Coordinates of C-alpha atoms in Angstrom, one line a residue:
M316 CA 0.0 0.0 0.0
F317 CA 0.9 3.7 -0.4
P318 CA 3.8 3.0 -3.0
R319 CA 4.2 6.6 -3.7
H320 CA 4.8 7.5 -0.1
R321 CA 7.6 5.0 0.7
K322 CA 10.6 6.6 2.3
K323 CA 14.1 5.3 1.5
Y324 CA 16.8 5.1 4.1
K325 CA 20.2 3.8 3.7
N326 CA 20.0 0.0 3.2
K327 CA 16.3 0.1 4.2
E328 CA 12.8 1.2 3.2
I329 CA 10.1 2.1 5.6
S330 CA 6.4 2.2 4.4
P331 CA 3.6 4.4 5.8
D332 CA 1.8 1.1 6.7
E333 CA 4.5 0.2 9.1
I334 CA 4.7 3.6 10.6
F335 CA 0.9 3.6 11.1
L336 CA 0.7 0.1 12.6
D337 CA 3.7 0.8 14.9
S338 CA 2.1 4.0 16.2
R339 CA -1.2 2.4 17.0
N340 CA 0.0 -1.0 18.3
I341 CA -3.5 -2.5 17.7
P342 CA -4.2 -5.7 19.6
E343 CA -5.4 -8.8 17.8
F344 CA -4.1 -7.5 14.5
D345 CA -1.6 -9.6 12.5
V346 CA 0.8 -7.2 11.0
E347 CA 2.4 -9.8 9.0
S348 CA -0.7 -10.9 7.2
M349 CA -2.4 -7.6 7.6
E350 CA -5.6 -9.3 9.0
G351 CA -7.8 -8.6 11.9
H352 CA -10.2 -5.8 13.2
L353 CA -9.0 -2.3 12.9
E354 CA -11.1 0.0 15.1
V355 CA -10.7 3.7 15.5
L356 CA -12.8 5.7 18.0
L357 CA -14.7 8.7 16.7
S358 CA -14.3 12.0 18.4
G359 CA -17.2 13.3 20.4
R360 CA -17.9 16.2 18.0
V361 CA -18.1 13.9 15.0
A362 CA -20.4 11.5 16.8
F363 CA -22.7 14.3 17.8
T364 CA -23.0 15.5 14.2
V365 CA -23.9 12.0 12.9
Y366 CA -26.5 11.4 15.6
A367 CA -28.1 14.9 15.1
A368 CA -28.4 14.2 11.3
Y369 CA -30.1 10.9 12.0
F370 CA -32.5 12.6 14.4
I371 CA -33.4 15.4 12.0
L372 CA -34.2 12.9 9.2
A373 CA -36.3 10.9 11.6
V374 CA -38.3 13.9 12.7
I375 CA -38.9 15.0 9.1
F376 CA -40.0 11.5 8.1
I377 CA -42.4 11.2 11.1
S378 CA -43.8 14.7 10.5
Q379 CA -44.6 13.9 6.8
L380 CA -46.1 10.6 7.8
F381 CA -48.3 12.3 10.3
N382 CA -49.3 15.0 7.8
L383 CA -50.3 12.4 5.2
Q384 CA -51.9 9.9 7.5
V385 CA -53.7 12.3 9.8
V386 CA -53.8 15.9 8.7
K387 CA -54.6 15.3 5.0
A388 CA -56.3 12.0 5.5
G389 CA -59.7 13.4 4.7
H390 CA -58.4 15.2 1.6
F391 CA -56.8 12.1 0.2
R392 CA -59.8 10.0 1.0
E393 CA -62.0 12.5 -0.9
R394 CA -59.5 12.5 -3.8
A395 CA -59.5 8.7 -3.9
Y396 CA -63.3 8.8 -3.8
L397 CA -63.6 11.4 -6.6
N398 CA -61.2 9.5 -8.8
R399 CA -64.0 7.0 -9.2
L400 CA -66.6 9.7 -10.0
E401 CA -67.7 11.5 -13.1
L402 CA -69.1 14.9 -12.4
R403 CA -71.9 16.2 -14.7
S404 CA -73.3 19.7 -14.7
L405 CA -77.0 19.7 -15.5
I406 CA -77.8 22.9 -17.4
P407 CA -81.0 24.6 -16.4
E408 CA -83.3 26.1 -19.0
R409 CA -83.1 29.8 -19.2
G410 CA -86.3 31.7 -18.5
L411 CA -88.4 32.7 -21.5
I412 CA -88.5 36.3 -22.6
L413 CA -92.0 37.4 -23.6
D414 CA -93.6 40.5 -25.1
R415 CA -96.5 42.3 -23.3
N416 CA -99.0 40.0 -25.1
G417 CA -97.2 36.7 -24.2
V418 CA -95.4 36.3 -27.6
E419 CA -92.1 34.4 -27.1
L420 CA -89.1 36.4 -28.0
A421 CA -86.4 34.1 -26.5
W422 CA -86.8 30.5 -25.7
N423 CA -84.9 27.2 -25.5
E424 CA -84.6 24.3 -27.9
P425 CA -83.1 20.8 -27.0
T426 CA -79.7 20.1 -28.5
F427 CA -76.6 18.0 -27.4
Q428 CA -73.0 18.4 -26.4
V429 CA -70.2 15.8 -26.5
V430 CA -68.1 16.2 -23.4
I431 CA -64.8 14.7 -22.4
N432 CA -63.8 14.2 -18.8
P433 CA -60.3 12.7 -18.8
D434 CA -59.4 12.9 -15.1
G435 CA -62.7 13.0 -13.2
D436 CA -62.3 16.7 -12.4
N437 CA -61.7 18.8 -15.5
E438 CA -64.0 18.5 -18.4
A439 CA -64.3 20.1 -21.8
V440 CA -66.8 20.4 -24.6
V441 CA -65.7 18.5 -27.7
A442 CA -68.8 19.3 -29.9
D443 CA -71.5 21.9 -29.1
N444 CA -75.0 22.3 -30.5
V445 CA -75.1 19.0 -32.4
R446 CA -77.8 16.6 -33.3
W447 CA -78.1 13.2 -31.5
E448 CA -76.9 11.4 -34.6
E449 CA -73.8 13.5 -34.8
A450 CA -73.0 13.0 -31.2
E451 CA -73.4 9.2 -31.4
A452 CA -71.1 9.1 -34.4
L453 CA -68.4 10.9 -32.4
L454 CA -68.6 8.4 -29.6
K455 CA -68.4 5.5 -32.1
D456 CA -65.3 7.0 -33.8
M457 CA -63.5 7.3 -30.4
P458 CA -64.6 4.4 -28.3
D459 CA -61.6 4.5 -26.0
L460 CA -62.0 8.1 -24.9
P461 CA -64.2 9.0 -21.8
L462 CA -66.7 10.8 -23.9
R463 CA -70.4 11.3 -23.1
I464 CA -73.4 12.9 -24.6
E465 CA -75.2 15.6 -22.6
P466 CA -78.6 17.3 -23.4
V467 CA -78.1 21.0 -23.3
P468 CA -80.9 23.6 -24.1
V469 CA -79.8 26.1 -26.8
R470 CA -81.1 29.7 -26.8
R471 CA -83.2 30.7 -29.7
Y472 CA -84.6 34.2 -30.6
T473 CA -87.5 35.5 -32.6
S474 CA -87.0 35.9 -36.3
L475 CA -88.8 39.2 -36.2
G476 CA -86.5 42.1 -37.0
G477 CA -85.6 44.7 -34.5
F478 CA -84.9 42.7 -31.3
A479 CA -81.2 41.9 -31.4
H480 CA -79.9 44.9 -29.4
L481 CA -82.7 44.8 -26.9
L482 CA -82.7 41.1 -26.2
G483 CA -78.9 40.6 -26.6
Y484 CA -77.5 37.1 -26.8
V485 CA -75.8 34.4 -24.7
G486 CA -72.3 32.9 -24.8
Y487 CA -69.7 31.2 -22.8
P488 CA -68.1 33.4 -20.1
E489 CA -64.6 34.5 -20.6
D490 CA -63.7 33.2 -17.1
Q491 CA -64.6 29.5 -17.3
S492 CA -64.5 29.2 -13.5
Y493 CA -65.6 26.2 -11.4
L494 CA -68.5 25.9 -9.1
E495 CA -68.5 24.1 -5.8
Y496 CA -71.1 21.3 -5.4
E497 CA -71.7 19.9 -1.9
L498 CA -71.8 16.1 -1.4
E499 CA -72.9 14.2 1.7
E500 CA -71.1 14.8 5.0
G501 CA -70.1 18.3 4.0
S502 CA -67.5 17.3 1.4
K503 CA -67.4 19.4 -1.7
I504 CA -66.3 18.8 -5.3
R505 CA -65.5 21.3 -8.1
L506 CA -67.9 21.2 -11.0
Y507 CA -67.3 22.8 -14.4
P508 CA -70.7 24.2 -15.4
R509 CA -70.5 24.4 -19.2
I510 CA -73.2 27.1 -19.0
K511 CA -73.7 30.1 -21.3
I512 CA -74.5 33.4 -19.8
G513 CA -76.1 36.7 -21.0
K514 CA -73.5 38.8 -22.8
T515 CA -75.5 41.8 -23.9
G516 CA -78.9 43.4 -23.7
L517 CA -81.7 42.0 -21.5
E518 CA -80.0 38.6 -21.4
Q519 CA -77.1 40.2 -19.5
K520 CA -79.1 42.7 -17.5
F521 CA -81.4 40.0 -16.1
E522 CA -78.8 37.1 -16.0
K523 CA -79.6 36.2 -12.4
K524 CA -83.3 36.0 -13.0
L525 CA -83.1 34.2 -16.4
S526 CA -80.3 31.7 -15.7
G527 CA -81.8 29.4 -13.1
I528 CA -79.8 27.2 -10.8
L529 CA -77.3 24.6 -12.0
G530 CA -77.9 21.0 -11.2
A531 CA -75.4 18.1 -10.9
H532 CA -75.3 14.4 -11.7
I533 CA -72.5 12.3 -10.1
A534 CA -71.9 8.8 -11.3
E535 CA -69.3 6.1 -10.5
V536 CA -67.1 5.2 -13.5
N537 CA -64.5 2.6 -14.3
S538 CA -60.9 3.3 -15.5
K539 CA -62.2 3.9 -19.1
G540 CA -64.7 6.5 -17.9
K541 CA -67.7 4.3 -18.4
I542 CA -70.6 4.6 -15.9
V543 CA -70.8 1.8 -13.4
S544 CA -73.5 3.1 -11.2
E545 CA -75.4 6.3 -10.3
S546 CA -74.3 8.1 -7.2
K547 CA -76.1 11.4 -6.6
K548 CA -78.3 13.8 -8.5
K549 CA -79.5 17.4 -8.0
D550 CA -82.0 18.5 -10.6
P551 CA -81.5 22.0 -12.2
E552 CA -84.0 24.7 -11.5
P553 CA -85.1 26.6 -14.6
G554 CA -84.9 30.4 -14.8
A555 CA -87.8 32.7 -14.3
P556 CA -89.7 34.2 -17.3
L557 CA -89.2 37.8 -18.2
Q558 CA -92.2 39.6 -19.6
L559 CA -91.6 43.0 -21.3
T560 CA -93.6 46.0 -22.0
I561 CA -92.6 45.7 -25.6
D562 CA -95.2 45.0 -28.2
S563 CA -93.5 42.6 -30.7
G564 CA -95.7 43.7 -33.6
M565 CA -95.0 47.4 -33.0
Q566 CA -91.3 46.7 -32.6
S567 CA -91.0 44.7 -35.8
V568 CA -93.0 47.2 -37.9
L569 CA -91.0 50.1 -36.5
Y570 CA -87.7 48.3 -37.4
N571 CA -88.9 47.4 -40.9
S572 CA -90.1 51.0 -41.5
I573 CA -86.7 52.4 -40.4
S574 CA -84.6 49.8 -42.3
G575 CA -86.6 50.2 -45.5
V576 CA -86.0 54.0 -45.6
V577 CA -82.4 53.7 -44.6
N578 CA -81.6 51.2 -47.3
D579 CA -83.7 53.0 -50.0
K580 CA -82.5 56.5 -49.3
G581 CA -78.8 56.0 -48.4
F582 CA -78.9 56.6 -44.7
R583 CA -76.2 54.9 -42.6
G584 CA -78.5 53.7 -39.8
G585 CA -81.5 54.6 -37.7
A586 CA -83.4 54.1 -34.5
G587 CA -86.8 54.5 -33.0
V588 CA -88.5 54.5 -29.6
V589 CA -92.3 54.3 -28.8
L590 CA -93.6 55.1 -25.4
D591 CA -97.0 54.8 -23.6
V592 CA -97.7 58.4 -22.6
K593 CA -99.9 57.3 -19.7
T594 CA -97.6 54.8 -18.0
G595 CA -94.1 55.3 -19.3
D596 CA -94.0 51.8 -20.7
V597 CA -91.6 51.3 -23.6
L598 CA -93.7 49.8 -26.4
A599 CA -90.9 49.6 -29.0
M600 CA -87.2 50.4 -29.0
T601 CA -85.1 49.3 -32.0
S602 CA -82.0 50.1 -33.9
F603 CA -80.8 49.4 -37.5
P604 CA -78.6 47.7 -38.6
E605 CA -78.6 44.9 -36.0
L606 CA -76.9 41.6 -35.3
N607 CA -78.3 38.1 -35.6
S608 CA -78.7 37.0 -32.0
N609 CA -79.2 33.3 -33.1
D610 CA -75.8 33.3 -34.8
F611 CA -74.1 34.7 -31.7
S612 CA -75.9 32.3 -29.4
K613 CA -74.6 29.3 -31.4
G614 CA -71.2 30.8 -31.7
I615 CA -69.5 32.5 -34.7
S616 CA -65.9 32.3 -36.0
S617 CA -63.3 34.9 -35.3
E618 CA -63.4 35.9 -39.0
E619 CA -67.2 36.5 -38.9
F620 CA -66.8 38.5 -35.7
S621 CA -64.1 40.6 -37.2
K622 CA -66.2 41.3 -40.3
I623 CA -69.1 42.5 -38.1
L624 CA -66.8 44.5 -35.9
N625 CA -65.3 46.4 -38.9
D626 CA -68.6 47.1 -40.6
K627 CA -68.8 50.9 -41.0
K628 CA -72.5 50.8 -40.2
N629 CA -71.7 49.4 -36.8
P630 CA -74.4 46.8 -36.2
F631 CA -73.2 46.3 -32.6
F632 CA -74.3 49.9 -31.8
F633 CA -77.7 50.2 -30.0
R634 CA -78.5 53.6 -31.5
A635 CA -81.9 54.0 -29.7
L636 CA -80.0 54.2 -26.3
E637 CA -76.4 54.9 -27.2
G638 CA -76.6 57.0 -30.3
L639 CA -75.8 60.7 -29.8
Y640 CA -77.3 63.1 -32.3
S641 CA -77.8 66.9 -32.7
P642 CA -81.5 67.3 -32.2
G643 CA -82.0 70.0 -34.8
S644 CA -85.5 71.4 -35.0
V645 CA -87.1 68.8 -32.8
I646 CA -85.8 70.8 -29.8
K647 CA -88.0 73.8 -30.8
P648 CA -91.1 72.7 -28.9
L649 CA -89.1 72.7 -25.7
I650 CA -87.6 76.1 -26.5
A651 CA -91.2 77.4 -27.2
L652 CA -92.4 76.2 -23.8
A653 CA -89.5 77.8 -22.0
A654 CA -90.0 81.1 -23.8
L655 CA -93.7 81.1 -23.0
N656 CA -93.2 80.2 -19.4
E657 CA -90.4 82.8 -18.9
G658 CA -92.6 85.6 -20.5
V659 CA -90.1 86.0 -23.4
I660 CA -92.9 85.7 -26.0
K661 CA -96.6 85.7 -26.1
P662 CA -98.4 83.1 -28.2
E663 CA -99.9 85.7 -30.6
K664 CA -96.8 87.8 -31.1
Q665 CA -95.4 87.7 -34.6
I666 CA -91.8 87.8 -35.7
F667 CA -90.7 88.5 -39.3
S668 CA -88.5 86.0 -41.0
A669 CA -86.8 87.4 -44.1
G670 CA -84.8 84.2 -44.5
S671 CA -81.9 85.1 -42.1
I672 CA -80.6 87.2 -39.3
S673 CA -77.4 89.2 -39.6
L674 CA -75.1 90.2 -36.7
P675 CA -71.8 92.0 -36.6
N676 CA -68.9 89.7 -37.1
P677 CA -66.3 89.8 -34.2
Y678 CA -63.6 88.4 -36.5
F679 CA -64.3 90.4 -39.7
P680 CA -66.0 93.7 -38.6
G681 CA -66.8 94.6 -42.2
Q682 CA -68.5 91.4 -42.9
A683 CA -71.8 90.4 -41.0
S684 CA -72.4 87.0 -39.5
V685 CA -75.4 85.5 -41.2
F686 CA -77.7 83.0 -39.5
P687 CA -80.0 81.4 -42.1
D688 CA -83.5 80.2 -42.0
W689 CA -84.3 77.4 -44.4
K690 CA -86.7 79.8 -46.2
A691 CA -88.3 83.2 -45.8
H692 CA -91.5 82.6 -43.8
G693 CA -92.7 86.2 -43.4
W694 CA -94.6 87.0 -40.2
V695 CA -95.1 84.0 -38.0
D696 CA -96.5 83.6 -34.4
L697 CA -95.4 80.8 -32.1
R698 CA -97.8 78.2 -33.4
R699 CA -97.0 79.0 -37.0
A700 CA -93.2 79.0 -36.2
L701 CA -93.5 75.5 -34.9
A702 CA -95.5 74.4 -37.9
V703 CA -93.1 75.7 -40.5
S704 CA -90.0 75.4 -38.3
S705 CA -88.8 79.0 -38.6
N706 CA -85.2 79.3 -37.5
V707 CA -85.4 83.1 -37.3
F708 CA -88.3 82.9 -34.8
F709 CA -86.3 80.6 -32.5
Y710 CA -83.1 82.6 -33.0
E711 CA -84.9 85.6 -31.6
I712 CA -86.7 84.0 -28.7
G713 CA -83.6 82.0 -27.8
G714 CA -80.9 84.6 -28.1
G715 CA -82.8 87.8 -28.6
F716 CA -82.6 90.3 -31.5
Q717 CA -83.2 94.1 -31.5
D718 CA -86.2 94.7 -29.2
Q719 CA -87.1 91.0 -28.9
P720 CA -85.6 89.5 -25.6
G721 CA -84.2 86.0 -25.6
L722 CA -84.0 83.2 -23.1
G723 CA -80.2 83.1 -23.0
A724 CA -78.0 80.0 -22.8
D725 CA -78.5 79.4 -19.0
R726 CA -82.2 79.3 -19.1
I727 CA -82.2 77.1 -22.2
R728 CA -79.9 74.7 -20.5
M729 CA -82.1 74.8 -17.4
Y730 CA -85.3 73.8 -19.3
E731 CA -83.5 71.1 -21.3
E732 CA -82.2 69.6 -18.1
A733 CA -85.7 69.8 -16.6
F734 CA -87.0 67.7 -19.5
G735 CA -84.4 65.1 -18.9
L736 CA -81.7 65.9 -21.4
G737 CA -78.1 65.6 -20.5
R738 CA -78.6 62.5 -18.3
V739 CA -79.7 58.9 -18.8
T740 CA -83.4 58.0 -18.7
G741 CA -82.8 55.1 -16.4
V742 CA -84.7 52.6 -18.6
G743 CA -82.4 49.9 -17.2
L744 CA -80.0 49.2 -20.1
S745 CA -76.7 50.8 -21.0
E746 CA -77.4 54.3 -22.5
A747 CA -75.6 57.5 -23.2
S748 CA -76.3 60.6 -21.2
G749 CA -76.1 63.1 -24.0
F750 CA -74.7 66.6 -23.6
I751 CA -75.9 70.2 -23.1
P752 CA -73.3 72.9 -23.7
S753 CA -72.8 76.0 -21.6
P754 CA -70.6 79.1 -21.7
E755 CA -68.4 77.6 -18.9
W756 CA -68.0 74.4 -21.0
K757 CA -66.9 76.4 -24.0
K758 CA -64.4 78.5 -22.0
E759 CA -62.7 75.4 -20.7
N760 CA -62.8 73.2 -23.9
V761 CA -62.8 75.5 -27.0
K762 CA -59.3 77.1 -26.6
N763 CA -59.3 78.8 -30.0
D764 CA -62.6 80.6 -29.3
P765 CA -63.5 80.4 -25.6
I766 CA -66.1 83.2 -25.6
W767 CA -69.7 82.2 -25.7
R768 CA -71.3 84.5 -28.3
I769 CA -74.9 85.2 -29.3
G770 CA -74.3 83.1 -32.3
D771 CA -73.7 80.1 -30.0
T772 CA -77.1 80.8 -28.3
Y773 CA -78.8 81.0 -31.8
N774 CA -77.4 77.6 -32.7
F775 CA -78.4 76.3 -29.2
S776 CA -82.0 77.5 -29.8
I777 CA -82.4 75.4 -33.0
G778 CA -80.7 72.3 -31.8
Q779 CA -77.4 72.8 -33.6
G780 CA -74.0 73.2 -32.1
A781 CA -72.7 71.0 -29.4
T782 CA -76.0 69.7 -28.0
Q783 CA -76.3 65.9 -28.1
V784 CA -79.4 63.8 -27.4
T785 CA -80.4 60.1 -27.7
P786 CA -83.6 58.9 -29.4
I787 CA -85.0 57.6 -26.1
Q788 CA -84.4 61.1 -24.5
M789 CA -86.4 62.8 -27.3
A790 CA -89.2 60.2 -27.0
R791 CA -89.5 61.1 -23.4
V792 CA -89.4 64.8 -24.2
I793 CA -92.4 64.5 -26.6
A794 CA -94.2 62.2 -24.2
A795 CA -93.8 64.8 -21.5
I796 CA -95.2 67.5 -23.7
A797 CA -98.1 65.3 -24.6
A798 CA -98.7 64.7 -20.9
D799 CA -98.5 68.4 -20.0
G800 CA -95.1 68.2 -18.3
K801 CA -95.3 64.9 -16.5
I802 CA -92.1 63.0 -17.0
L803 CA -92.7 59.4 -16.1
K804 CA -90.2 56.7 -15.1
L805 CA -89.6 54.5 -18.1
N806 CA -90.4 50.8 -17.8
I807 CA -89.1 48.0 -20.0
I808 CA -90.4 45.1 -17.7
D809 CA -94.1 44.5 -17.6
G810 CA -95.7 45.0 -14.2
S811 CA -93.1 47.6 -13.1
R812 CA -94.6 50.4 -11.0
S813 CA -95.4 53.6 -12.9
Y814 CA -94.8 56.9 -11.3
I815 CA -94.1 60.5 -12.2
E816 CA -90.3 61.1 -12.0
N817 CA -90.6 64.9 -12.4
E818 CA -93.4 67.3 -13.2
I819 CA -92.4 70.5 -14.9
D820 CA -94.0 73.6 -13.6
I821 CA -95.4 75.1 -16.8
D822 CA -98.9 76.3 -17.2
A823 CA -101.2 73.9 -19.0
E824 CA -102.3 76.7 -21.3
Y825 CA -98.7 76.9 -22.7
F826 CA -98.6 73.2 -23.3
N827 CA -101.8 73.5 -25.3
V828 CA -100.3 76.3 -27.4
V829 CA -97.3 74.2 -28.3
K830 CA -99.4 71.1 -29.0
E831 CA -101.6 73.2 -31.4
G832 CA -98.4 74.2 -33.2
L833 CA -97.3 70.6 -33.5
R834 CA -100.7 69.6 -34.9
M835 CA -100.4 72.4 -37.4
A836 CA -97.0 71.0 -38.4
V837 CA -98.8 67.8 -39.4
A838 CA -101.8 69.4 -41.0
E839 CA -100.1 72.0 -43.1
G840 CA -96.4 72.3 -42.1
T841 CA -93.2 70.3 -42.3
A842 CA -94.7 67.1 -40.9
Q843 CA -97.4 66.6 -43.5
A844 CA -96.1 63.1 -44.2
L845 CA -98.3 62.1 -41.2
S846 CA -101.5 63.9 -42.3
G847 CA -104.6 62.3 -43.6
L848 CA -104.7 59.4 -41.2
K849 CA -107.7 58.0 -39.3
V850 CA -106.2 59.3 -36.1
K851 CA -104.9 62.9 -35.7
V852 CA -101.1 63.1 -35.1
A853 CA -99.1 66.0 -33.7
G854 CA -95.4 66.2 -34.3
K855 CA -92.2 68.0 -35.3
T856 CA -89.6 67.2 -37.9
G857 CA -85.9 68.0 -37.6
T858 CA -83.0 68.1 -40.0
A859 CA -79.7 68.4 -38.2
E860 CA -76.7 69.2 -40.4
I861 CA -73.6 67.1 -39.5
G862 CA -71.2 68.2 -42.2
D863 CA -70.0 67.0 -45.6
G864 CA -73.5 67.4 -47.1
R865 CA -75.0 64.9 -44.7
V866 CA -77.9 65.3 -42.2
N867 CA -79.7 63.4 -39.5
S868 CA -83.5 63.2 -40.1
W869 CA -85.8 63.4 -37.1
F870 CA -89.4 63.0 -36.3
I871 CA -91.0 63.2 -32.8
G872 CA -94.8 63.2 -32.3
F873 CA -97.8 61.8 -30.4
L874 CA -101.3 60.4 -31.1
P875 CA -104.1 60.8 -30.8
Y876 CA -103.8 64.6 -30.7
E877 CA -106.9 65.0 -28.6
N878 CA -106.0 62.4 -25.9
P879 CA -102.4 61.3 -26.4
T880 CA -101.6 57.7 -25.6
I881 CA -98.5 57.0 -27.8
A882 CA -95.3 59.0 -28.3
V883 CA -92.8 58.3 -31.1
A884 CA -89.3 59.4 -31.8
V885 CA -87.4 58.3 -34.9
V886 CA -84.0 59.4 -36.2
L887 CA -82.3 58.4 -39.5
E888 CA -78.5 58.8 -39.5
S889 CA -76.3 60.5 -42.0
G890 CA -78.5 60.9 -45.1
D891 CA -78.0 63.2 -48.1
I892 CA -78.8 66.8 -47.4
H893 CA -81.1 67.0 -50.5
N894 CA -83.1 63.9 -49.6
L895 CA -86.7 64.7 -48.8
I896 CA -87.7 61.3 -47.6
G897 CA -86.6 60.5 -44.1
A898 CA -87.8 60.0 -40.5
P899 CA -91.4 61.3 -41.1
F900 CA -92.0 58.8 -43.8
A901 CA -90.7 55.9 -41.7
S902 CA -92.9 57.2 -38.8
R903 CA -96.0 57.3 -41.0
Q904 CA -95.6 53.6 -41.9
F905 CA -95.4 52.7 -38.2
V906 CA -98.4 54.9 -37.3
E907 CA -100.5 53.4 -40.1
W908 CA -99.9 49.9 -38.9
T909 CA -100.6 50.8 -35.3
I910 CA -104.0 52.4 -36.2
A911 CA -104.9 49.3 -38.2
N912 CA -103.6 46.7 -35.9
R913 CA -103.7 48.2 -32.4
P914 CA -106.9 50.4 -32.6
E915 CA -107.5 50.1 -28.9
M916 CA -104.2 51.7 -28.2
V917 CA -105.1 54.9 -30.1
G918 CA -108.7 55.3 -28.9
L919 CA -110.5 53.6 -31.7

């Protein structure tokens, strides 16, 4: 041993082996044959280290054993139990959505899903909305996979036009979270629901009411996922029905009337709202163009979704509630009421319209600022000014001119707010609030011209400039005028309590004057498209310029004139400025149908 460490002495070699053995002088060890027991005592420090290591390992082992056998025993018993179970979510039927007359607008049809549950805990849908024959074929093609067929109700929607934005659609949630389902003895399992939820419209707003309560079916399975025996079942509870104030016939006809004019006359889109003047019930509320709720309920491809999303006509946009438009001349009845109530004008006082008003120009002193009328009307009083929609008349009572005082911007704003403009109506769905400008707003936001000038008030008085309203707001304005200043809470759900949200303090005599002017507009003025009907209509047209030779066409009105029950607001978006067929024509088609098919609603 140790050949490299041998030391040479004169005539002798001594190896490390010999030195070591001599130094130790170990008993019972044959140094010649190098046999025997060689024992060396460990030092106390080394021994302590070894024993401590053994002790620590023993403690760790015993702790883990205790943790597995005692602390987590229930968990692992449950896991072992669940490994033998297949968990099935039982999808409840969504509640029906019905119109005011009980017509089904959204319902459920039976269909099937093919589901895979590979590990008894996580499951996924392999095929959705398939026929029984298709589902069976999948199982036959893949016999070794733990597949099963599940009945699942699929949401269907009415084929009538005009309901997509209002009803919305259902789809799988983005967060596919699990639900906990309680078993006997307080143990719980995670259950993947595979359930669609409301994504937009009433389906989303009333998800809790419509969705029902999920059920569960738990079965014992073998290693291949085949059912051995039934274990436990909890039946699903269907959702509650939702009955609307909407009349499906009125809604469909309003939509078809709007879409027909939009397509024929080159508008980009349109919207309409119909209210019950007595109760605040929404009878119709529609927007064109729209989506196909059935397609979205079944599921569409990303390419189809992208195509719809990039459509310039924006079919996702619910114009009736979210569309913001300059009101144009349909704001004039409100300005007339404000002027009468504030003593700015008497009903019989006449103002001369030569076709425009001219004011000094602050930017070019030698060149007047001209505010045009759409024609020269001559001498007109308030009723006649409403009938022919004289801009000059409303310039003067709004902003003042020579000896004629005006309301001024602050009072115009005050009355517009009183009639509900500039805030949401609270109908219950997502809506825009609109906008009413003010001198303060202009000072803060129009840096290149921060001063509010009389020309701004003139534009304010005829619904041009920065004022923005929604169709449902204008429907409520005309309904309030028809009801002598009573602003009702709007209802979309049948059976909701009706009440007056605000009552505007204006003399009933002034409301009558304005209503007479609106009746004249239909009989002999700008709204003659709605004349000659079996029921008298009162209303106001509006043409709001939006630039590039395009306009928005408005009509607001009510019927019957003598005892109003129905208020209508229609807007057609971005039409040619020279087009003479617009919102009044679409409104007439709707009113004609209503008189013929809902005579009891119009006093016949």
